[in-house]
Amino acid sequence: MNLPLPLVLSLALLLGAWLTWLALRRADRRRLVGRLVASWVAVACLALLVSPPKITRTYSASEAILLTEGYSPDTLQALLNRLQAKPQVFSFETEAQQAIPVKDFAAFRQQHPAVQTLHVLGHGLAEEELASVSTLRLVPHLSPLPAGVLSASWPKKITLGEPVQVQGIFTSPEKPVILYLQAAGGNRDSVEVKKGAGQTFQLGFTPKTSGRFVYRLQWQEGDSLRREAIPVIVEEPRLLNVLLLSSAPSFEVKFLKNALAEQGHGVAVRQEVSQNIYQTETINLSKQSLNRLTPALLQNFDVVLLEEATLQDLSAQEKQALQQAVRQQGLGILTSFSQNSAKPVPFFAEASFRQISEKQPLNAPVRWKGQRPNTSAVFALPSVILQAQEGQQVLAWEQSPQQAVVVHARKGMGQVGISLVPETFPLALEGKEALYRQYWATLLSALAKPAREIGVAVAPVRPQIDAPVFLQPTGQAENLQVTGHETAGSFRANTSALMPQREEYILWPAKAGWHATSSVEDGGTGSYYVYASTDWQTQKYLEKRLALQKAAQTSSIAETPARITQEEEIYLWPLGLLLLLSLAFLWLEEKI
């Protein structure tokens, strides 16, 4: 409680007069001046502590400074020295001495309507925060980005045997950094990132077991070890039912049949030995008649592989059954062409074949999506290439994807592929069985009938703890259940705005890590990973930086200079220290 100033002054004068009288009546006249000065200094300090004075300061009402995470005190002081009219200093999500904390920018705009220019120091603001100050002129004073990953991409789900390739951009402003990919309890790959911003990197690792894993990008920064989470789901290879149709027995069919069967796939083979007479074989499948392609038969297969000559020998009914199975059941078809048969075929090969040489077919290296690094596969290729048209995706190519040798496109629910690689078994004869299997795994995975998976679509792309996560069931999943979030009452369902017939679930996870979902109706399951709030900080800083720079470029306002006056209390600790020293002197002086 502040006492009235006249009362404080009266009491101070009385106390000072009493202390003066005590000092004068002492017989010892030594250090009399010191006693009098110390007495009145103590009285003055005590009076100022009881009734602290205030200083009236003038600030610029139209300009303000906002301190965000990572701001530099030197930058703040330089800005204050440069600005003639001293602006008020605020802080957001960071501690700063003499700065007024800002909790909500909507309230900030209501409380300070005169502010027209906002100087932002530090790493900036997120887009949702910038939206609340979009009417202001924003002036960035950004701090340098710390060493870290600016961006990274990797497959979130792979099949066992496929490599995990992590690609990204790293910034290291002070010195080169060794970046490691940590997996399965050790460092599996490393690369030296040079000093500077925007340095690209690529790391890889091939998992040996299936499951849900969290690999790490790791590097040393001073005495601390920095890590970023790389969550990956490794699935067991999907077992497919494959139908091989051939116009004659061949090594290509023999090697492919054996390779697929050894991996557990169901394989059925139909080879024509003479006109309308077929040799059939089934492995890992129940025995069934393959003499005639019917909708009922094709319903049992995921992919059909055939040659162009076999396609021409099919009856109209069999071609119609294949087209119907592709469009309505999701069946995948791959038709292989040789040098002489490379020409468009309605539905089965609606492609553009381009002659690139008049020479005979030559052996040439072929690449495909997901091919393991430092490997080469050489096939006998025709002197034509495929020019991918609209809607077609390239699966394999020669020197570049513009020289495609395998493409596929969607037809209804299924996929239709075209291949200019008639023989692949020489790769297995060379002892490259793993590469041979990988090539066919890539093609079959892209063409196969869609698996019946029921999971959830998750937004944002990188969910974070204590922030809303939006889940929407895919397929026919309903009555979703989530495990692993450990937050009671945090699960709520709303009607989706995009799909009113679907419910959208909102979750506030409190624990980082894998979270599992399941559908009560049909038992469909899914998984998604929740990141800690400290993950990918450098990337978050970059996103804030870019958002602030973009907002600053589009914000412009004619500033009307304005001033505000504000009373501020002085610092009291010097008065307390001076009071303590004065009293100590009076006590010691009397004892001497």
Coordinates of C-alpha atoms in Angstrom, one line a residue, residues 191-431:
V191 CA 27.9 -38.2 -45.3
E192 CA 30.0 -35.0 -44.7
V193 CA 28.0 -31.9 -45.2
K194 CA 30.1 -28.9 -46.1
K195 CA 29.9 -25.5 -44.4
G196 CA 27.2 -23.2 -45.7
A197 CA 23.5 -23.1 -46.3
G198 CA 21.5 -25.3 -48.7
Q199 CA 23.8 -28.3 -48.7
T200 CA 22.1 -31.4 -50.1
F201 CA 22.6 -34.9 -48.6
Q202 CA 21.4 -38.5 -49.3
L203 CA 21.6 -41.4 -46.9
G204 CA 20.3 -45.0 -47.2
F205 CA 19.7 -48.1 -45.3
T206 CA 18.0 -51.5 -46.0
P207 CA 16.0 -52.8 -43.1
K208 CA 16.3 -56.5 -42.3
T209 CA 13.1 -57.0 -40.3
S210 CA 9.5 -55.7 -40.6
G211 CA 7.7 -53.5 -38.1
R212 CA 7.4 -49.9 -37.1
F213 CA 10.7 -48.1 -36.6
V214 CA 12.1 -44.7 -35.8
Y215 CA 15.4 -44.1 -37.5
R216 CA 17.4 -40.9 -36.7
L217 CA 19.4 -38.3 -38.5
Q218 CA 22.2 -37.5 -36.1
W219 CA 25.0 -35.0 -35.9
Q220 CA 27.3 -33.4 -33.4
E221 CA 26.8 -29.7 -32.5
G222 CA 29.4 -28.5 -29.9
D223 CA 29.1 -30.8 -26.8
S224 CA 25.5 -31.8 -27.7
L225 CA 24.1 -34.5 -30.0
R226 CA 21.3 -33.4 -32.3
R227 CA 18.8 -35.9 -33.7
E228 CA 15.8 -35.8 -36.0
A229 CA 13.2 -38.6 -36.1
I230 CA 12.7 -40.6 -39.3
P231 CA 9.6 -42.9 -38.7
V232 CA 9.2 -45.7 -41.2
I233 CA 6.8 -48.7 -41.5
V234 CA 8.5 -51.8 -43.0
E235 CA 5.9 -54.2 -44.2
E236 CA 6.2 -57.8 -45.1
P237 CA 6.2 -58.4 -48.9
R238 CA 2.7 -58.7 -50.2
L239 CA 2.0 -62.2 -51.7
L240 CA 0.4 -61.9 -55.1
N241 CA -1.3 -64.3 -57.5
V242 CA 0.3 -64.0 -60.9
L243 CA -0.9 -65.4 -64.2
L244 CA 1.7 -65.9 -66.9
L245 CA 0.5 -66.3 -70.4
S246 CA 3.0 -67.3 -73.1
S247 CA 2.7 -68.3 -76.8
A248 CA 5.4 -70.9 -76.3
P249 CA 7.7 -72.3 -73.6
S250 CA 10.6 -70.0 -72.8
F251 CA 13.4 -69.4 -70.4
E252 CA 11.8 -66.0 -69.5
V253 CA 8.7 -67.7 -68.1
K254 CA 10.6 -70.5 -66.5
F255 CA 12.9 -68.2 -64.5
L256 CA 10.2 -65.8 -63.5
K257 CA 7.9 -68.6 -62.4
N258 CA 10.6 -70.1 -60.2
A259 CA 11.6 -66.8 -58.7
L260 CA 8.0 -65.8 -57.8
A261 CA 7.2 -69.2 -56.4
E262 CA 10.3 -69.2 -54.2
Q263 CA 9.1 -65.9 -52.7
G264 CA 5.7 -67.5 -51.8
H265 CA 3.7 -65.9 -54.6
G266 CA 0.9 -67.8 -56.2
V267 CA 1.8 -68.5 -59.8
A268 CA -0.2 -70.0 -62.7
V269 CA 1.3 -70.6 -66.1
R270 CA -0.4 -71.2 -69.4
Q271 CA 1.9 -71.9 -72.4
E272 CA 0.7 -72.7 -75.8
V273 CA 2.4 -75.8 -77.2
S274 CA 0.3 -76.0 -80.4
Q275 CA -2.8 -74.3 -81.7
N276 CA -5.4 -74.1 -78.9
I277 CA -3.4 -76.7 -76.9
Y278 CA -1.9 -75.4 -73.7
Q279 CA 0.5 -76.6 -71.1
T280 CA -0.6 -75.4 -67.7
E281 CA 1.0 -75.3 -64.2
T282 CA 0.0 -73.9 -60.8
I283 CA 2.3 -73.3 -57.9
N284 CA 1.2 -72.2 -54.4
L285 CA -2.4 -72.1 -55.8
S286 CA -5.3 -74.5 -55.9
K287 CA -5.6 -76.3 -59.2
Q288 CA -7.9 -74.7 -61.7
S289 CA -8.6 -74.7 -65.5
L290 CA -6.6 -72.1 -67.4
N291 CA -7.6 -73.1 -70.9
R292 CA -10.1 -70.2 -71.1
L293 CA -9.8 -66.7 -69.6
T294 CA -13.1 -66.0 -67.9
P295 CA -14.2 -63.2 -65.4
A296 CA -14.5 -65.9 -62.6
L297 CA -10.9 -67.1 -63.3
L298 CA -9.4 -63.6 -63.5
Q299 CA -11.0 -62.7 -60.2
N300 CA -8.4 -65.0 -58.5
F301 CA -5.4 -63.1 -59.8
D302 CA -3.7 -59.8 -59.0
V303 CA -1.5 -59.4 -62.1
V304 CA -1.5 -61.0 -65.6
L305 CA 1.8 -61.0 -67.6
L306 CA 1.7 -61.8 -71.3
E307 CA 3.5 -61.2 -74.6
E308 CA 2.2 -59.2 -77.5
A309 CA 2.0 -62.4 -79.6
T310 CA -0.1 -64.1 -76.9
L311 CA -2.4 -61.0 -76.8
Q312 CA -3.0 -61.3 -80.5
D313 CA -3.9 -65.0 -80.2
L314 CA -6.5 -64.3 -77.5
S315 CA -10.2 -64.6 -78.5
A316 CA -12.4 -61.5 -78.5
Q317 CA -14.2 -63.0 -75.4
E318 CA -10.9 -63.4 -73.5
K319 CA -9.8 -59.8 -74.4
Q320 CA -13.1 -58.6 -73.2
A321 CA -12.8 -60.6 -69.9
L322 CA -9.4 -59.0 -69.3
Q323 CA -10.6 -55.5 -70.0
Q324 CA -13.6 -56.0 -67.6
A325 CA -11.3 -57.5 -64.9
V326 CA -9.0 -54.5 -65.2
R327 CA -11.8 -51.8 -65.1
Q328 CA -14.1 -53.4 -62.5
Q329 CA -11.9 -55.7 -60.3
G330 CA -8.6 -53.7 -60.4
L331 CA -6.6 -56.4 -62.2
G332 CA -3.1 -55.4 -63.4
I333 CA -1.8 -56.3 -66.9
L334 CA 1.7 -56.0 -68.3
T335 CA 2.2 -56.7 -72.1
S336 CA 5.8 -57.2 -73.3
F337 CA 6.8 -56.1 -76.8
S338 CA 9.8 -57.1 -78.9
Q339 CA 11.6 -55.2 -81.7
N340 CA 9.1 -56.3 -84.4
S341 CA 5.9 -56.1 -82.4
A342 CA 6.3 -52.6 -80.9
K343 CA 3.1 -50.9 -82.0
P344 CA 0.0 -49.4 -80.3
V345 CA -2.8 -51.8 -79.3
P346 CA -6.2 -50.5 -78.2
F347 CA -6.6 -50.6 -74.4
F348 CA -3.6 -52.9 -73.9
A349 CA -0.9 -50.7 -75.4
E350 CA -2.2 -47.2 -76.0
A351 CA 1.3 -45.6 -76.1
S352 CA 3.6 -43.7 -78.4
F353 CA 6.5 -45.8 -79.7
R354 CA 9.4 -43.8 -81.1
Q355 CA 12.2 -45.3 -83.2
I356 CA 15.6 -44.1 -81.9
S357 CA 17.9 -46.2 -84.1
E358 CA 17.9 -48.4 -87.1
K359 CA 20.4 -50.7 -85.5
Q360 CA 19.6 -54.1 -84.2
P361 CA 18.7 -54.4 -80.5
L362 CA 21.6 -53.7 -78.2
N363 CA 22.4 -54.5 -74.6
A364 CA 21.9 -51.3 -72.5
P365 CA 21.6 -50.5 -68.8
V366 CA 18.1 -50.0 -67.4
R367 CA 17.1 -48.1 -64.3
W368 CA 13.9 -48.2 -62.3
K369 CA 12.2 -46.6 -59.3
G370 CA 13.7 -47.7 -56.1
Q371 CA 16.7 -49.4 -57.6
R372 CA 19.5 -50.0 -55.1
P373 CA 22.4 -47.7 -55.4
N374 CA 25.6 -48.8 -57.1
T375 CA 23.9 -51.6 -59.0
S376 CA 23.5 -52.0 -62.8
A377 CA 21.1 -54.1 -64.8
V378 CA 21.8 -54.6 -68.5
F379 CA 19.1 -55.9 -70.8
A380 CA 18.7 -56.5 -74.5
L381 CA 16.5 -53.6 -75.6
P382 CA 14.9 -52.8 -78.9
S383 CA 15.8 -49.7 -80.9
V384 CA 12.5 -48.0 -79.9
I385 CA 11.5 -46.2 -76.7
L386 CA 8.2 -45.3 -75.1
Q387 CA 7.1 -41.6 -74.9
A388 CA 5.0 -41.3 -71.8
Q389 CA 1.7 -39.7 -72.5
E390 CA -0.7 -37.9 -70.2
G391 CA -1.8 -40.2 -67.4
Q392 CA 1.1 -42.7 -67.9
Q393 CA 3.8 -43.2 -65.3
V394 CA 7.4 -44.3 -66.0
L395 CA 8.5 -47.4 -64.2
A396 CA 11.9 -48.1 -66.0
W397 CA 14.0 -46.2 -68.4
E398 CA 17.3 -46.2 -70.2
Q399 CA 19.5 -43.1 -69.8
S400 CA 16.6 -40.9 -68.4
P401 CA 12.9 -41.2 -67.7
Q402 CA 12.4 -39.5 -71.1
Q403 CA 13.6 -42.8 -72.6
A404 CA 11.1 -45.0 -71.0
V405 CA 11.0 -48.8 -71.5
V406 CA 8.2 -49.6 -69.0
V407 CA 5.2 -47.4 -68.4
H408 CA 1.8 -48.0 -66.8
A409 CA -1.5 -46.1 -66.6
R410 CA -4.8 -46.5 -64.8
K411 CA -7.8 -48.0 -66.5
G412 CA -10.8 -47.9 -64.3
M413 CA -9.8 -49.6 -61.0
G414 CA -6.7 -51.4 -62.4
Q415 CA -3.4 -50.7 -64.1
V416 CA -2.3 -51.5 -67.7
G417 CA 1.5 -51.6 -68.3
I418 CA 3.7 -51.8 -71.4
S419 CA 7.2 -53.2 -71.4
L420 CA 10.0 -53.1 -74.0
V421 CA 12.1 -55.5 -72.0
P422 CA 11.2 -58.9 -73.5
E423 CA 13.8 -60.9 -71.6
T424 CA 15.0 -60.4 -68.1
F425 CA 16.3 -63.9 -67.2
P426 CA 19.9 -63.1 -68.3
L427 CA 20.2 -60.9 -65.2
A428 CA 19.5 -64.0 -63.0
L429 CA 22.0 -66.0 -65.1
E430 CA 24.7 -63.4 -64.2
G431 CA 24.2 -64.2 -60.5

